[in-house]
PDB file of C-alpha atoms in Angstrom:
ATOM      1  CA  GLN A  16    -117.817 172.589   7.198  1.00 84.00           C
ATOM      2  CA  VAL A  17    -120.932 172.311   9.349  1.00 91.00           C
ATOM      3  CA  GLN A  18    -121.456 170.213  12.468  1.00 95.00           C
ATOM      4  CA  LEU A  19    -125.006 169.256  13.486  1.00 96.00           C
ATOM      5  CA  VAL A  20    -126.076 167.914  16.895  1.00 96.00           C
ATOM      6  CA  GLU A  21    -129.638 166.724  17.582  1.00 97.00           C
ATOM      7  CA  SER A  22    -131.320 166.627  20.979  1.00 97.00           C
ATOM      8  CA  GLY A  23    -134.787 166.239  22.477  1.00 97.00           C
ATOM      9  CA  GLY A  24    -135.593 162.620  21.701  1.00 98.00           C
ATOM     10  CA  GLY A  25    -137.118 160.273  24.245  1.00 98.00           C
ATOM     11  CA  LEU A  26    -139.920 157.870  25.137  1.00 98.00           C
ATOM     12  CA  VAL A  27    -143.516 159.115  24.934  1.00 98.00           C
ATOM     13  CA  GLN A  28    -147.000 157.621  24.820  1.00 98.00           C
ATOM     14  CA  ALA A  29    -149.081 157.676  21.660  1.00 98.00           C
ATOM     15  CA  GLY A  30    -150.747 161.053  21.268  1.00 98.00           C
ATOM     16  CA  GLY A  31    -147.951 162.861  23.053  1.00 98.00           C
ATOM     17  CA  SER A  32    -145.517 165.482  21.813  1.00 98.00           C
ATOM     18  CA  LEU A  33    -141.782 166.021  21.514  1.00 98.00           C
ATOM     19  CA  ARG A  34    -139.674 168.901  20.249  1.00 98.00           C
ATOM     20  CA  LEU A  35    -136.381 168.028  18.593  1.00 98.00           C
ATOM     21  CA  SER A  36    -133.572 170.546  18.239  1.00 98.00           C
ATOM     22  CA  CYS A  37    -130.586 170.593  15.912  1.00 96.00           C
ATOM     23  CA  ALA A  38    -127.759 172.960  16.795  1.00 95.00           C
ATOM     24  CA  ALA A  39    -125.325 173.871  14.033  1.00 92.00           C
ATOM     25  CA  SER A  40    -121.738 175.010  14.423  1.00 91.00           C
ATOM     26  CA  GLY A  41    -118.693 175.622  12.266  1.00 85.00           C
ATOM     27  CA  ARG A  42    -120.486 177.851   9.776  1.00 79.00           C
ATOM     28  CA  THR A  43    -123.723 179.777   9.789  1.00 80.00           C
ATOM     29  CA  VAL A  44    -126.612 177.772   8.309  1.00 78.00           C
ATOM     30  CA  SER A  45    -128.725 180.792   7.443  1.00 77.00           C
ATOM     31  CA  ASN A  46    -128.235 180.057   3.732  1.00 82.00           C
ATOM     32  CA  TYR A  47    -128.605 176.267   4.029  1.00 88.00           C
ATOM     33  CA  VAL A  48    -131.597 174.089   3.303  1.00 92.00           C
ATOM     34  CA  MET A  49    -132.342 172.163   6.509  1.00 93.00           C
ATOM     35  CA  ALA A  50    -134.198 168.864   6.697  1.00 96.00           C
ATOM     36  CA  TRP A  51    -135.246 166.080   9.062  1.00 98.00           C
ATOM     37  CA  PHE A  52    -135.071 162.382   8.194  1.00 98.00           C
ATOM     38  CA  ARG A  53    -135.807 159.280  10.246  1.00 98.00           C
ATOM     39  CA  GLN A  54    -134.786 155.636  10.158  1.00 98.00           C
ATOM     40  CA  ALA A  55    -136.676 152.841  11.876  1.00 98.00           C
ATOM     41  CA  THR A  56    -134.999 149.546  12.736  1.00 96.00           C
ATOM     42  CA  GLY A  57    -134.582 147.409   9.630  1.00 96.00           C
ATOM     43  CA  LYS A  58    -135.822 150.131   7.284  1.00 96.00           C
ATOM     44  CA  GLU A  59    -134.218 152.687   5.002  1.00 96.00           C
ATOM     45  CA  ARG A  60    -133.844 156.320   5.969  1.00 96.00           C
ATOM     46  CA  GLU A  61    -136.931 158.304   4.977  1.00 97.00           C
ATOM     47  CA  PHE A  62    -137.748 161.957   4.513  1.00 98.00           C
ATOM     48  CA  VAL A  63    -139.749 163.773   7.197  1.00 98.00           C
ATOM     49  CA  ALA A  64    -139.621 167.544   6.638  1.00 98.00           C
ATOM     50  CA  VAL A  65    -137.554 170.259   4.950  1.00 96.00           C
ATOM     51  CA  SER A  66    -137.200 174.031   5.242  1.00 92.00           C
ATOM     52  CA  SER A  67    -135.689 176.537   2.840  1.00 85.00           C
ATOM     53  CA  TRP A  68    -132.859 178.726   4.084  1.00 73.00           C
ATOM     54  CA  SER A  69    -135.276 181.539   4.897  1.00 73.00           C
ATOM     55  CA  GLY A  70    -137.834 179.249   6.509  1.00 69.00           C
ATOM     56  CA  GLY A  71    -140.457 180.625   4.165  1.00 77.00           C
ATOM     57  CA  ASN A  72    -140.952 177.351   2.301  1.00 89.00           C
ATOM     58  CA  THR A  73    -141.574 174.015   3.998  1.00 93.00           C
ATOM     59  CA  TYR A  74    -142.617 170.564   2.828  1.00 96.00           C
ATOM     60  CA  TYR A  75    -143.637 167.440   4.757  1.00 97.00           C
ATOM     61  CA  ALA A  76    -143.978 163.742   4.140  1.00 98.00           C
ATOM     62  CA  ASP A  77    -147.617 162.683   3.899  1.00 98.00           C
ATOM     63  CA  SER A  78    -147.194 160.478   6.963  1.00 97.00           C
ATOM     64  CA  VAL A  79    -146.454 163.465   9.235  1.00 98.00           C
ATOM     65  CA  LYS A  80    -148.342 166.286   7.520  1.00 98.00           C
ATOM     66  CA  GLY A  81    -150.566 168.141   9.959  1.00 98.00           C
ATOM     67  CA  ARG A  82    -148.763 166.687  12.984  1.00 98.00           C
ATOM     68  CA  PHE A  83    -145.135 167.818  12.616  1.00 98.00           C
ATOM     69  CA  THR A  84    -143.765 171.335  12.111  1.00 98.00           C
ATOM     70  CA  ILE A  85    -140.256 172.277  11.041  1.00 96.00           C
ATOM     71  CA  SER A  86    -138.954 175.707  11.994  1.00 94.00           C
ATOM     72  CA  ARG A  87    -135.641 177.476  12.265  1.00 90.00           C
ATOM     73  CA  ASP A  88    -134.011 180.287  14.181  1.00 88.00           C
ATOM     74  CA  ASN A  89    -131.184 181.523  11.992  1.00 80.00           C
ATOM     75  CA  ALA A  90    -130.025 183.977  14.656  1.00 85.00           C
ATOM     76  CA  GLU A  91    -129.380 180.989  16.949  1.00 86.00           C
ATOM     77  CA  ASN A  92    -128.219 178.690  14.122  1.00 88.00           C
ATOM     78  CA  THR A  93    -130.793 176.086  15.149  1.00 92.00           C
ATOM     79  CA  VAL A  94    -133.544 174.087  13.441  1.00 94.00           C
ATOM     80  CA  TYR A  95    -136.469 172.451  15.261  1.00 96.00           C
ATOM     81  CA  LEU A  96    -139.003 169.704  14.672  1.00 98.00           C
ATOM     82  CA  GLN A  97    -142.182 169.966  16.735  1.00 98.00           C
ATOM     83  CA  MET A  98    -143.897 166.567  16.776  1.00 98.00           C
ATOM     84  CA  ASN A  99    -147.513 166.329  17.950  1.00 98.00           C
ATOM     85  CA  LYS A 100    -150.043 163.488  18.035  1.00 98.00           C
ATOM     86  CA  LEU A 101    -147.236 160.961  17.929  1.00 98.00           C
ATOM     87  CA  LYS A 102    -147.973 157.424  16.760  1.00 98.00           C
ATOM     88  CA  PRO A 103    -146.089 154.155  17.371  1.00 98.00           C
ATOM     89  CA  GLU A 104    -145.097 154.142  13.696  1.00 97.00           C
ATOM     90  CA  ASP A 105    -143.172 157.383  14.317  1.00 98.00           C
ATOM     91  CA  THR A 106    -140.645 155.378  16.353  1.00 98.00           C
ATOM     92  CA  ALA A 107    -137.219 155.835  14.748  1.00 98.00           C
ATOM     93  CA  VAL A 108    -133.860 157.528  15.019  1.00 98.00           C
ATOM     94  CA  TYR A 109    -134.331 161.100  13.815  1.00 98.00           C
ATOM     95  CA  TYR A 110    -131.546 162.911  11.967  1.00 98.00           C
ATOM     96  CA  CYS A 111    -131.150 166.520  10.919  1.00 97.00           C
ATOM     97  CA  ALA A 112    -129.402 167.303   7.657  1.00 96.00           C
ATOM     98  CA  ALA A 113    -128.148 170.369   5.807  1.00 94.00           C
ATOM     99  CA  ALA A 114    -126.868 171.341   2.383  1.00 93.00           C
ATOM    100  CA  LEU A 115    -126.357 174.316   0.118  1.00 89.00           C
ATOM    101  CA  PHE A 116    -128.690 174.276  -2.884  1.00 86.00           C
ATOM    102  CA  SER A 117    -128.999 176.895  -5.597  1.00 78.00           C
ATOM    103  CA  SER A 118    -132.747 176.281  -5.664  1.00 78.00           C
ATOM    104  CA  GLY A 119    -135.367 173.923  -4.321  1.00 82.00           C
ATOM    105  CA  PHE A 120    -135.331 171.712  -1.230  1.00 87.00           C
ATOM    106  CA  PRO A 121    -134.766 168.020  -2.000  1.00 92.00           C
ATOM    107  CA  THR A 122    -136.462 165.208  -0.094  1.00 94.00           C
ATOM    108  CA  THR A 123    -133.897 162.459  -0.765  1.00 94.00           C
ATOM    109  CA  ALA A 124    -131.130 161.713   1.729  1.00 95.00           C
ATOM    110  CA  PRO A 125    -128.235 161.450  -0.782  1.00 94.00           C
ATOM    111  CA  ARG A 126    -128.697 165.114  -1.697  1.00 94.00           C
ATOM    112  CA  TYR A 127    -127.602 166.240   1.782  1.00 95.00           C
ATOM    113  CA  ASN A 128    -123.947 166.351   2.753  1.00 94.00           C
ATOM    114  CA  TYR A 129    -124.071 167.342   6.447  1.00 96.00           C
ATOM    115  CA  TRP A 130    -125.719 165.098   9.046  1.00 97.00           C
ATOM    116  CA  GLY A 131    -126.181 164.951  12.786  1.00 97.00           C
ATOM    117  CA  GLN A 132    -125.606 161.839  14.899  1.00 97.00           C
ATOM    118  CA  GLY A 133    -129.312 161.161  15.387  1.00 97.00           C
ATOM    119  CA  THR A 134    -131.641 161.096  18.388  1.00 98.00           C
ATOM    120  CA  GLN A 135    -133.960 158.212  19.327  1.00 98.00           C
ATOM    121  CA  VAL A 136    -137.719 158.754  19.427  1.00 98.00           C
ATOM    122  CA  THR A 137    -139.821 155.904  20.811  1.00 98.00           C
ATOM    123  CA  VAL A 138    -143.628 156.067  20.913  1.00 98.00           C
ATOM    124  CA  SER A 139    -145.431 153.459  22.994  1.00 98.00           C
ATOM    125  CA  ALA A 140    -148.945 152.241  22.256  1.00 93.00           C
TER     126      ALA A 140
END
């Protein structure tokens, strides 16, 4: 089993930056696909970014492309989400997720079986 714990959320002004971290324990995640999702109040959980196990392949939702960057440090068993040029519509609880896939890196939440508890990101206008 894998345990995931997010940190780094907070309150920032529009245009600001935050760096989220997700620390994994229990098992090494070097061979896991790692992803970030977010859920705003009253809305369904949506995909944000995903990274292959090696970190060599990444994919982003159109809404965050060019502003957010997912990265991972397999030696430290940690995945990051660097968020720049934040907008009020980025306000949500952000979750990291992990799963073992034979190939590809899905963008739908039901495909992932390990989840963190979430960290709140609030962007003021």
